[in-house]
Amino acid sequence: AHWHDPNIVIGEDGWVQVPDTAWGTPHAPYDARWKSNSSTILVLIAALRESRLPATIMSAFDNASHPERIRVGVVQQNDDADVDCVEAVCKLRGRPLERVPGTEGPNVIFKNPRGCVEFDRVRVLRLRTSDAAGPVYARGRQPELLQNEDFCMQIDAHTIFGPNWDLDLLREWGKTENEFAVLSTYPTNYKDIGRNSNKHWEMPHICGVSLSSSGAISNNQASAAANLQRPLIAPFWAAGLSFSRCHAERSVPNDVNLRHVFSGEEFSRAARLWTHGYDFYSITRPIIGVYYGGAKGGHGGWRTNREEATDSLARIRTLLRYPGSDQSPEAIAALGRFGLGTRRTLEQYAEFCGVNTMALTAEKSKCIVEYVPWDDAGLREKIALEEAATNSLVETSILSKAHLTDRAIEGLDLRLRGVNKDGFDLAQPTGGVASDALTLAAFVVLAAVVFILYRLFLRSRAAKGRRQL
């Protein structure tokens, strides 16, 4: 192929044009919300003592065409001396928050007397640095910040957004013509946002991985695609940019049990997403960018628990059916909701991406892949029901909270730390409606269940009385 031909990727012998058949005929978007004037985007960030986090949050709002439709969810892992991200943003906006006396660390509570807009648009799950157990664990906590947003975007905590990034990503997603599209690749350097690299819009395109017998698989350095007319279907997923409908985050969340894992995160989730029917696409233009190397702005890492790390890699090997891995019914059951999907098989993914974890073989590079069809029977209805239930839950909780007095709301904010269904000590997010709304929603649902059971009990007694008569 020539330098300026459309839809080209770099191969061993130069540029190669991607055949039109590569995109296939995926399941079209179930609705037109990608071009709706009311669609919302939740930006999810896992941050470990990140000094650039406040700038990342501000960039997301400042460079969006519709900042009122953007929400940010942060899993913040800080030392007590570190700056809280929402507190820092509001201070930079000239609308500083006030801390409630006697609250600190993960349980800190803020008041917003000066009307900082981001206070209600940023949800934070606050953890201590000592609670950190690697990026997958932190990202596995992200669904706790999800409400009823339409699109979810996962990024790194040292990201810069280009102008109108929200509409640009929605258009990119729409161009895939795929309800289950996940826009994902390595972001470019922040200095290259909007730049026509090498005069033919050269973009990162991930084509291979480094395969390890331990389960610590890592994506290779990105190859390149250029002059893309639409997002290019890709074999692998990247954690630093992932943009999709939020049902992907609900159905195939990061595995919170992969504690102390770094290498192995991306391929294992790629296999899970793909077997659940999701497809990966490299974007056509540098819409966001990140700081790389020493410019990231992190203040340190986490203390690794080697025993837990060993168990996590064993979990990955079981998931990906490594030779000699534990494939007992107990090990498979232990994967729980973090197992493979049933829409496509692991064997199909191995053929698709060129990496066979069942035989520990991998092609050097596979930059051109073709869409693999699958049956979505019943899935549209399932997603619609889940979204309706989520909308109802959020609306009910917000309306219920609106009728509480300020004193009652403050009492909710001062609640004790709880334990969620996975057994984790949950430092509830503050700074918005999310945490209080979901807590109150649980009481509303419980009350409804008790009421229904009571009505059924009364009907049973009445029926029994009629039979006796």
Coordinates of C-alpha atoms in Angstrom, one line a residue:
A1 CA 0.0 0.0 0.0
H2 CA 1.0 3.6 -0.5
W3 CA 1.7 6.2 2.3
H4 CA -1.5 8.1 1.7
D5 CA -3.8 5.1 1.0
P6 CA -6.8 4.8 3.4
N7 CA -6.9 2.3 6.2
I8 CA -3.3 1.0 6.3
V9 CA -1.3 -0.7 8.9
I10 CA 2.4 -1.3 9.2
G11 CA 3.6 -4.8 8.4
E12 CA 6.9 -6.5 8.2
D13 CA 7.5 -5.3 4.6
G14 CA 5.9 -1.9 4.8
W15 CA 2.3 -0.6 4.8
V16 CA -0.6 -2.9 4.1
Q17 CA -4.2 -1.9 3.4
V18 CA -6.9 -3.4 5.6
P19 CA -9.5 -5.3 3.5
D20 CA -13.1 -4.0 3.8
T21 CA -14.1 -7.5 5.0
A22 CA -12.2 -6.9 8.3
W23 CA -15.1 -4.9 9.8
G24 CA -17.7 -7.5 9.0
T25 CA -21.3 -7.0 10.0
P26 CA -21.5 -6.5 13.8
H27 CA -24.7 -5.9 15.8
A28 CA -25.7 -2.4 15.0
P29 CA -26.3 0.0 17.9
Y30 CA -29.5 -0.8 19.7
D31 CA -30.5 2.9 19.8
A32 CA -29.2 6.3 18.7
R33 CA -28.0 7.6 22.1
W34 CA -24.5 8.0 20.7
K35 CA -25.8 11.0 18.8
S36 CA -28.4 12.1 21.4
N37 CA -28.3 15.5 23.0
S38 CA -28.7 14.0 26.5
S39 CA -26.3 11.0 26.5
T40 CA -23.9 11.0 29.5
I41 CA -20.3 9.8 29.9
L42 CA -18.7 8.5 33.1
V43 CA -14.9 8.8 33.1
L44 CA -13.4 6.2 35.4
I45 CA -10.0 6.7 36.9
A46 CA -8.0 4.5 39.3
A47 CA -5.4 6.7 41.0
L48 CA -2.5 5.9 43.4
R49 CA -1.0 9.1 44.8
E50 CA -1.3 10.8 41.5
S51 CA -0.3 14.5 41.4
R52 CA -1.8 15.1 38.0
L53 CA -5.2 13.8 38.9
P54 CA -6.8 17.2 39.6
A55 CA -5.5 18.5 36.2
T56 CA -6.9 15.4 34.5
I57 CA -10.4 16.0 36.0
M58 CA -10.4 19.6 35.1
S59 CA -9.3 18.8 31.5
A60 CA -12.2 16.4 31.1
F61 CA -14.7 19.1 32.0
D62 CA -12.9 22.1 30.4
N63 CA -12.4 20.5 27.0
A64 CA -15.8 18.8 26.7
S65 CA -18.4 20.2 24.4
H66 CA -21.1 19.3 27.0
P67 CA -19.4 19.3 30.5
E68 CA -22.9 19.1 32.1
R69 CA -23.2 15.6 30.6
I70 CA -19.8 14.4 32.0
R71 CA -19.3 12.6 35.3
V72 CA -16.0 11.4 36.8
G73 CA -15.6 8.5 39.1
V74 CA -12.3 8.2 40.9
V75 CA -10.9 5.3 43.0
Q76 CA -8.4 7.4 45.0
Q77 CA -5.7 5.7 47.0
N78 CA -3.9 8.4 49.0
D79 CA -1.7 9.0 52.1
D80 CA -3.3 11.3 54.7
A81 CA -0.9 14.1 53.6
D82 CA -1.8 13.8 49.9
V83 CA -4.2 16.3 48.3
D84 CA -7.8 15.1 47.8
C85 CA -8.7 15.3 44.1
V86 CA -12.1 17.1 44.5
E87 CA -10.8 19.4 47.2
A88 CA -7.9 20.4 44.9
V89 CA -10.1 20.9 41.9
C90 CA -12.5 23.2 43.8
K91 CA -9.6 25.1 45.2
L92 CA -8.2 25.7 41.7
R93 CA -11.7 26.8 40.6
G94 CA -11.6 29.5 43.3
R95 CA -14.5 27.8 45.2
P96 CA -12.7 25.9 48.0
L97 CA -14.6 23.2 50.0
E98 CA -14.8 23.1 53.8
R99 CA -13.9 19.9 55.7
V100 CA -16.3 18.7 58.4
P101 CA -14.4 18.8 61.7
G102 CA -13.4 15.4 63.0
T103 CA -13.4 13.7 59.5
E104 CA -10.2 12.7 57.7
G105 CA -8.6 10.2 55.4
P106 CA -11.0 7.9 53.5
N107 CA -13.9 9.1 55.8
V108 CA -13.4 12.8 55.1
I109 CA -16.6 14.8 54.5
F110 CA -16.7 18.1 52.6
K111 CA -19.2 20.9 52.5
N112 CA -19.6 23.0 49.4
P113 CA -20.7 26.5 50.6
R114 CA -19.2 28.2 47.5
G115 CA -21.0 26.2 44.9
C116 CA -18.1 24.3 43.3
V117 CA -19.7 22.7 40.2
E118 CA -17.4 19.6 40.2
F119 CA -18.4 18.7 43.7
D120 CA -21.6 17.1 42.4
R121 CA -20.0 15.8 39.2
V122 CA -17.1 13.9 40.7
R123 CA -17.7 10.7 42.7
V124 CA -14.8 9.5 44.8
L125 CA -14.2 6.1 46.4
R126 CA -11.5 7.1 48.9
L127 CA -9.0 4.5 50.1
R128 CA -5.7 4.7 51.9
T129 CA -2.4 3.9 50.1
S130 CA -2.1 0.9 52.5
D131 CA -5.3 -0.5 51.0
A132 CA -3.8 -0.5 47.5
A133 CA -3.4 -3.8 45.8
G134 CA -2.5 -2.9 42.3
P135 CA -4.3 -1.4 39.3
V136 CA -6.7 -4.2 38.6
Y137 CA -8.0 -4.3 42.1
A138 CA -8.5 -0.5 42.0
R139 CA -10.2 -0.7 38.7
G140 CA -12.3 -3.6 40.0
R141 CA -13.8 -1.1 42.5
Q142 CA -14.9 1.3 39.7
P143 CA -18.4 -0.2 39.2
E144 CA -19.3 1.1 42.7
L145 CA -19.2 4.6 41.2
L146 CA -21.4 3.7 38.2
Q147 CA -25.0 5.0 38.2
N148 CA -27.1 5.2 35.0
E149 CA -24.7 6.7 32.6
D150 CA -24.8 5.8 28.9
F151 CA -21.1 5.5 28.1
C152 CA -18.2 4.6 30.3
M153 CA -14.6 5.6 29.7
Q154 CA -11.6 4.2 31.5
I155 CA -8.4 6.3 31.5
D156 CA -5.1 6.8 33.4
A157 CA -4.8 9.5 36.1
H158 CA -2.3 11.5 34.0
T159 CA -4.5 12.2 30.9
I160 CA -5.2 15.3 29.0
F161 CA -8.3 15.7 26.9
G162 CA -8.4 17.3 23.5
P163 CA -11.1 19.9 22.5
N164 CA -14.6 18.5 22.0
W165 CA -13.3 15.1 23.1
D166 CA -16.8 13.9 24.2
L167 CA -18.5 14.4 20.8
D168 CA -15.4 13.1 19.0
L169 CA -15.4 9.8 20.9
L170 CA -19.2 9.4 20.5
R171 CA -18.8 9.9 16.8
E172 CA -15.9 7.4 16.7
W173 CA -18.0 4.9 18.6
G174 CA -20.9 5.5 16.2
K175 CA -18.7 4.8 13.2
T176 CA -18.0 1.3 14.3
E177 CA -21.7 0.5 13.8
N178 CA -21.4 -1.9 16.7
E179 CA -23.4 -1.9 19.9
F180 CA -20.6 -3.9 21.5
A181 CA -17.7 -1.7 20.3
V182 CA -14.9 -0.8 22.8
L183 CA -12.6 2.0 21.6
S184 CA -9.3 1.0 23.0
T185 CA -5.6 1.6 22.3
Y186 CA -2.6 3.2 23.8
P187 CA -3.2 7.0 23.9
T188 CA -0.7 9.2 22.2
N189 CA 1.6 11.5 24.1
Y190 CA -0.3 14.6 25.3
K191 CA 1.8 16.8 23.0
D192 CA 0.4 15.0 20.0
I193 CA -3.3 15.6 20.7
G194 CA -4.9 16.8 17.4
R195 CA -1.6 16.5 15.5
N196 CA -1.4 14.8 12.1
S197 CA 1.5 12.4 12.9
N198 CA 3.8 11.8 9.9
K199 CA 1.3 13.6 7.7
H200 CA -1.0 10.6 7.4
W201 CA -2.7 10.5 10.8
E202 CA -0.6 7.7 12.2
M203 CA -2.2 6.1 15.3
P204 CA -1.2 3.5 17.9
H205 CA -2.6 0.0 17.0
I206 CA -1.8 -2.9 19.3
C207 CA -0.9 -6.0 17.4
G208 CA 0.9 -8.4 19.8
V209 CA 1.7 -9.5 23.3
S210 CA 4.6 -11.0 25.3
L211 CA 3.4 -14.4 26.5
S212 CA 4.6 -15.7 29.8
S213 CA 4.1 -19.2 31.3
S214 CA 3.3 -17.5 34.7
G215 CA 0.2 -15.8 33.3
A216 CA 1.8 -12.3 33.3
I217 CA 1.0 -11.5 29.7
S218 CA 1.7 -7.9 28.6
N219 CA 0.8 -6.0 25.5
N220 CA 3.7 -5.2 23.3
Q221 CA 4.6 -1.7 22.2
A222 CA 2.0 -0.5 19.8
S223 CA 2.4 -0.8 16.0
A224 CA 0.8 1.8 13.8
A225 CA -2.3 2.3 11.6
A226 CA -2.8 5.4 9.4
N227 CA -5.3 7.3 7.4
L228 CA -8.2 5.4 9.1
Q229 CA -11.6 6.3 7.7
R230 CA -13.3 4.6 10.7
P231 CA -12.0 2.9 13.9
L232 CA -10.0 -0.2 13.0
I233 CA -11.0 -3.5 14.6
A234 CA -8.1 -4.7 16.8
P235 CA -7.1 -7.9 18.5
F236 CA -6.3 -6.5 22.0
W237 CA -7.6 -4.2 24.7
A238 CA -5.7 -1.4 26.5
A239 CA -6.4 -0.2 30.1
G240 CA -5.3 3.4 29.4
L241 CA -8.2 4.1 27.0
S242 CA -11.4 2.1 27.0
F243 CA -14.6 3.7 25.7
S244 CA -17.9 1.8 25.4
R245 CA -21.5 1.5 26.4
C246 CA -21.7 1.2 30.2
H247 CA -23.2 -2.3 29.9
A248 CA -19.7 -3.5 29.2
E249 CA -18.6 -2.1 32.6
R250 CA -21.6 -3.8 34.3
S251 CA -21.4 -7.1 32.5
V252 CA -17.6 -7.5 32.3
P253 CA -16.0 -5.4 35.0
N254 CA -12.3 -5.6 35.9
D255 CA -11.6 -8.6 38.1
V256 CA -11.4 -7.2 41.7
N257 CA -9.8 -10.4 42.8
L258 CA -6.6 -9.9 40.7
R259 CA -4.7 -8.3 43.5
H260 CA -1.1 -7.2 43.0
V261 CA -1.3 -7.8 39.3
F262 CA 0.2 -5.5 36.7
S263 CA 1.2 -7.6 33.7
G264 CA -1.7 -9.9 32.8
E265 CA -4.4 -7.3 33.4
E266 CA -5.1 -6.3 29.8
F267 CA -5.0 -9.7 28.1
S268 CA -7.2 -11.4 30.6
R269 CA -9.9 -8.7 30.4
A270 CA -9.6 -8.7 26.6
A271 CA -10.4 -12.4 26.6
R272 CA -13.3 -11.9 28.9
L273 CA -14.7 -8.9 26.9
W274 CA -14.3 -10.6 23.5
T275 CA -15.9 -13.9 24.6
H276 CA -18.9 -11.8 26.0
G277 CA -19.3 -10.3 22.5
Y278 CA -17.3 -7.1 22.7
D279 CA -14.9 -5.9 20.0
F280 CA -11.9 -3.6 20.2
Y281 CA -11.2 -0.7 17.9
S282 CA -8.2 1.6 17.5
I283 CA -9.4 5.2 17.1
T284 CA -8.7 7.3 14.0
R285 CA -7.4 10.5 15.6
P286 CA -5.5 11.5 18.8
I287 CA -8.5 12.7 20.9
I288 CA -6.8 12.3 24.3
G289 CA -3.1 12.1 25.3
V290 CA -1.1 11.1 28.4
Y291 CA 2.1 11.9 30.2
Y292 CA 4.6 9.1 29.8
G293 CA 7.7 8.1 31.8
G294 CA 8.8 10.3 34.6
A295 CA 6.3 13.0 33.7
K296 CA 3.4 10.9 34.9
G297 CA 3.5 12.6 38.3
G298 CA 3.0 9.5 40.6
H299 CA 4.3 9.7 44.1
G300 CA 5.0 6.0 44.7
G301 CA 3.7 2.4 44.3
W302 CA 2.0 -0.1 46.5
R303 CA 3.4 -2.8 48.8
T304 CA 3.1 -6.1 47.0
N305 CA 1.8 -9.2 48.8
R306 CA 3.6 -12.0 47.0
E307 CA 1.3 -14.7 48.1
E308 CA -1.8 -12.8 46.8
A309 CA 0.1 -12.0 43.6
T310 CA 0.9 -15.7 43.1
D311 CA -2.8 -16.6 43.7
S312 CA -3.9 -13.9 41.2
L313 CA -1.6 -15.2 38.4
A314 CA -2.9 -18.7 39.1
R315 CA -6.4 -17.3 38.7
I316 CA -5.4 -15.9 35.3
R317 CA -4.0 -19.2 34.2
T318 CA -7.2 -20.9 35.2
L319 CA -9.3 -18.3 33.2
L320 CA -7.1 -18.7 30.1
R321 CA -6.8 -22.5 30.4
Y322 CA -3.0 -22.6 30.6
P323 CA -1.4 -26.0 30.4
G324 CA -1.2 -27.4 33.9
S325 CA -3.5 -24.8 35.4
D326 CA -6.2 -25.7 37.9
Q327 CA -9.3 -26.6 35.8
S328 CA -11.2 -28.2 38.7
P329 CA -14.9 -27.4 39.0
E330 CA -14.0 -25.5 42.2
A331 CA -11.4 -23.3 40.5
I332 CA -13.7 -22.6 37.6
A333 CA -16.6 -21.7 40.1
A334 CA -14.2 -19.5 42.0
L335 CA -13.9 -17.2 38.9
G336 CA -17.6 -16.3 39.5
R337 CA -18.8 -13.4 37.4
F338 CA -15.2 -12.8 36.2
G339 CA -15.1 -15.8 34.0
L340 CA -15.2 -16.1 30.2
G341 CA -18.3 -15.3 28.3
T342 CA -20.4 -17.7 26.2
R343 CA -21.0 -15.6 23.1
R344 CA -17.7 -16.6 21.6
T345 CA -15.1 -19.2 22.7
L346 CA -11.5 -18.9 24.0
E347 CA -10.5 -21.1 21.0
Q348 CA -12.0 -18.5 18.7
Y349 CA -10.2 -15.7 20.5
A350 CA -6.9 -17.5 20.1
E351 CA -7.5 -17.8 16.4
F352 CA -8.7 -14.2 16.1
C353 CA -5.7 -12.5 18.0
G354 CA -3.0 -15.0 17.3
V355 CA -2.3 -15.8 21.0
N356 CA -3.1 -19.3 22.2
T357 CA -2.8 -19.5 26.0
M358 CA -4.0 -23.1 25.9
A359 CA -0.9 -24.1 24.0
L360 CA 1.4 -21.2 25.0
T361 CA 2.0 -20.1 21.5
A362 CA 1.8 -16.6 20.0
E363 CA 2.2 -15.1 16.6
K364 CA 4.8 -12.3 16.5
S365 CA 2.2 -9.7 15.4
K366 CA -1.3 -9.7 14.0
C367 CA -2.3 -6.2 13.0
I368 CA -5.2 -7.2 10.6
V369 CA -8.0 -9.2 12.1
E370 CA -11.6 -9.9 10.9
Y371 CA -14.8 -9.5 12.9
V372 CA -16.1 -12.8 14.2
P373 CA -20.0 -13.0 14.3
W374 CA -22.0 -14.2 17.2
D375 CA -25.6 -14.5 18.2
D376 CA -27.1 -11.7 20.4
A377 CA -30.5 -13.4 20.9
G378 CA -32.2 -12.1 24.0
L379 CA -29.4 -9.7 24.8
R380 CA -31.1 -6.5 23.7
E381 CA -34.0 -7.2 26.0
K382 CA -31.7 -8.1 28.9
I383 CA -29.7 -4.9 28.6
A384 CA -32.9 -2.8 28.3
L385 CA -34.3 -4.4 31.5
E386 CA -31.1 -3.8 33.4
E387 CA -31.0 -0.2 32.3
A388 CA -34.6 0.3 33.3
A389 CA -34.0 -1.2 36.7
T390 CA -30.9 1.0 37.2
N391 CA -32.7 4.2 36.2
S392 CA -35.6 3.4 38.5
L393 CA -33.3 2.7 41.4
V394 CA -31.3 5.9 40.9
E395 CA -34.4 8.1 40.4
T396 CA -36.1 6.6 43.5
S397 CA -33.1 7.2 45.7
I398 CA -32.6 10.7 44.5
L399 CA -36.2 11.6 45.0
S400 CA -36.3 10.0 48.4
K401 CA -33.2 11.9 49.4
A402 CA -34.7 15.2 48.2
H403 CA -37.4 14.8 51.0
L404 CA -34.8 14.4 53.8
T405 CA -33.9 17.3 56.0
D406 CA -30.4 18.7 56.0
R407 CA -29.9 17.1 59.4
A408 CA -31.0 13.7 58.1
I409 CA -28.7 14.0 55.1
E410 CA -25.8 14.9 57.3
G411 CA -26.6 11.8 59.3
L412 CA -26.3 9.7 56.1
D413 CA -23.0 11.3 55.3
L414 CA -21.7 10.4 58.8
R415 CA -22.7 6.7 58.5
L416 CA -20.3 4.0 59.5
R417 CA -18.1 2.3 57.0
G418 CA -19.8 -0.8 55.6
V419 CA -18.9 -4.1 54.0
N420 CA -20.0 -4.7 50.5
K421 CA -21.1 -8.0 48.9
D422 CA -17.5 -9.0 48.0
G423 CA -16.3 -8.6 51.6
F424 CA -14.3 -5.4 51.1
D425 CA -14.2 -2.6 53.6
L426 CA -16.0 0.1 51.6
A427 CA -15.1 3.7 52.2
Q428 CA -18.2 5.2 50.7
P429 CA -17.6 7.9 48.1
T430 CA -18.6 11.5 49.1
G431 CA -18.9 14.7 47.2
G432 CA -22.1 13.9 45.3
V433 CA -25.4 12.1 45.2
A434 CA -23.9 8.7 44.4
S435 CA -23.0 7.2 47.8
D436 CA -26.0 8.5 49.8
A437 CA -28.4 7.7 47.0
L438 CA -27.3 4.1 46.7
T439 CA -27.3 3.6 50.5
L440 CA -30.8 5.0 50.7
A441 CA -31.9 3.0 47.7
A442 CA -31.0 -0.2 49.5
F443 CA -33.4 0.8 52.3
V444 CA -36.1 1.6 49.8
V445 CA -35.7 -1.8 48.0
L446 CA -35.6 -3.7 51.4
A447 CA -38.7 -1.9 52.5
A448 CA -40.5 -2.8 49.3
V449 CA -39.5 -6.5 49.6
V450 CA -40.8 -6.6 53.2
F451 CA -44.0 -5.0 52.2
I452 CA -44.6 -7.5 49.3
L453 CA -43.8 -10.5 51.6
Y454 CA -46.2 -9.1 54.2
R455 CA -49.0 -8.8 51.6
L456 CA -48.4 -12.3 50.4
F457 CA -48.6 -13.5 54.0
L458 CA -51.9 -11.8 54.5
R459 CA -53.3 -13.3 51.3
S460 CA -52.2 -16.7 52.4
R461 CA -54.0 -16.3 55.7
A462 CA -57.1 -15.1 54.0
A463 CA -57.1 -18.0 51.6
K464 CA -56.7 -20.4 54.5
G465 CA -59.6 -18.9 56.3
R466 CA -61.8 -19.2 53.3
R467 CA -61.0 -22.9 52.9
Q468 CA -61.8 -23.5 56.6
L469 CA -65.2 -21.8 56.1

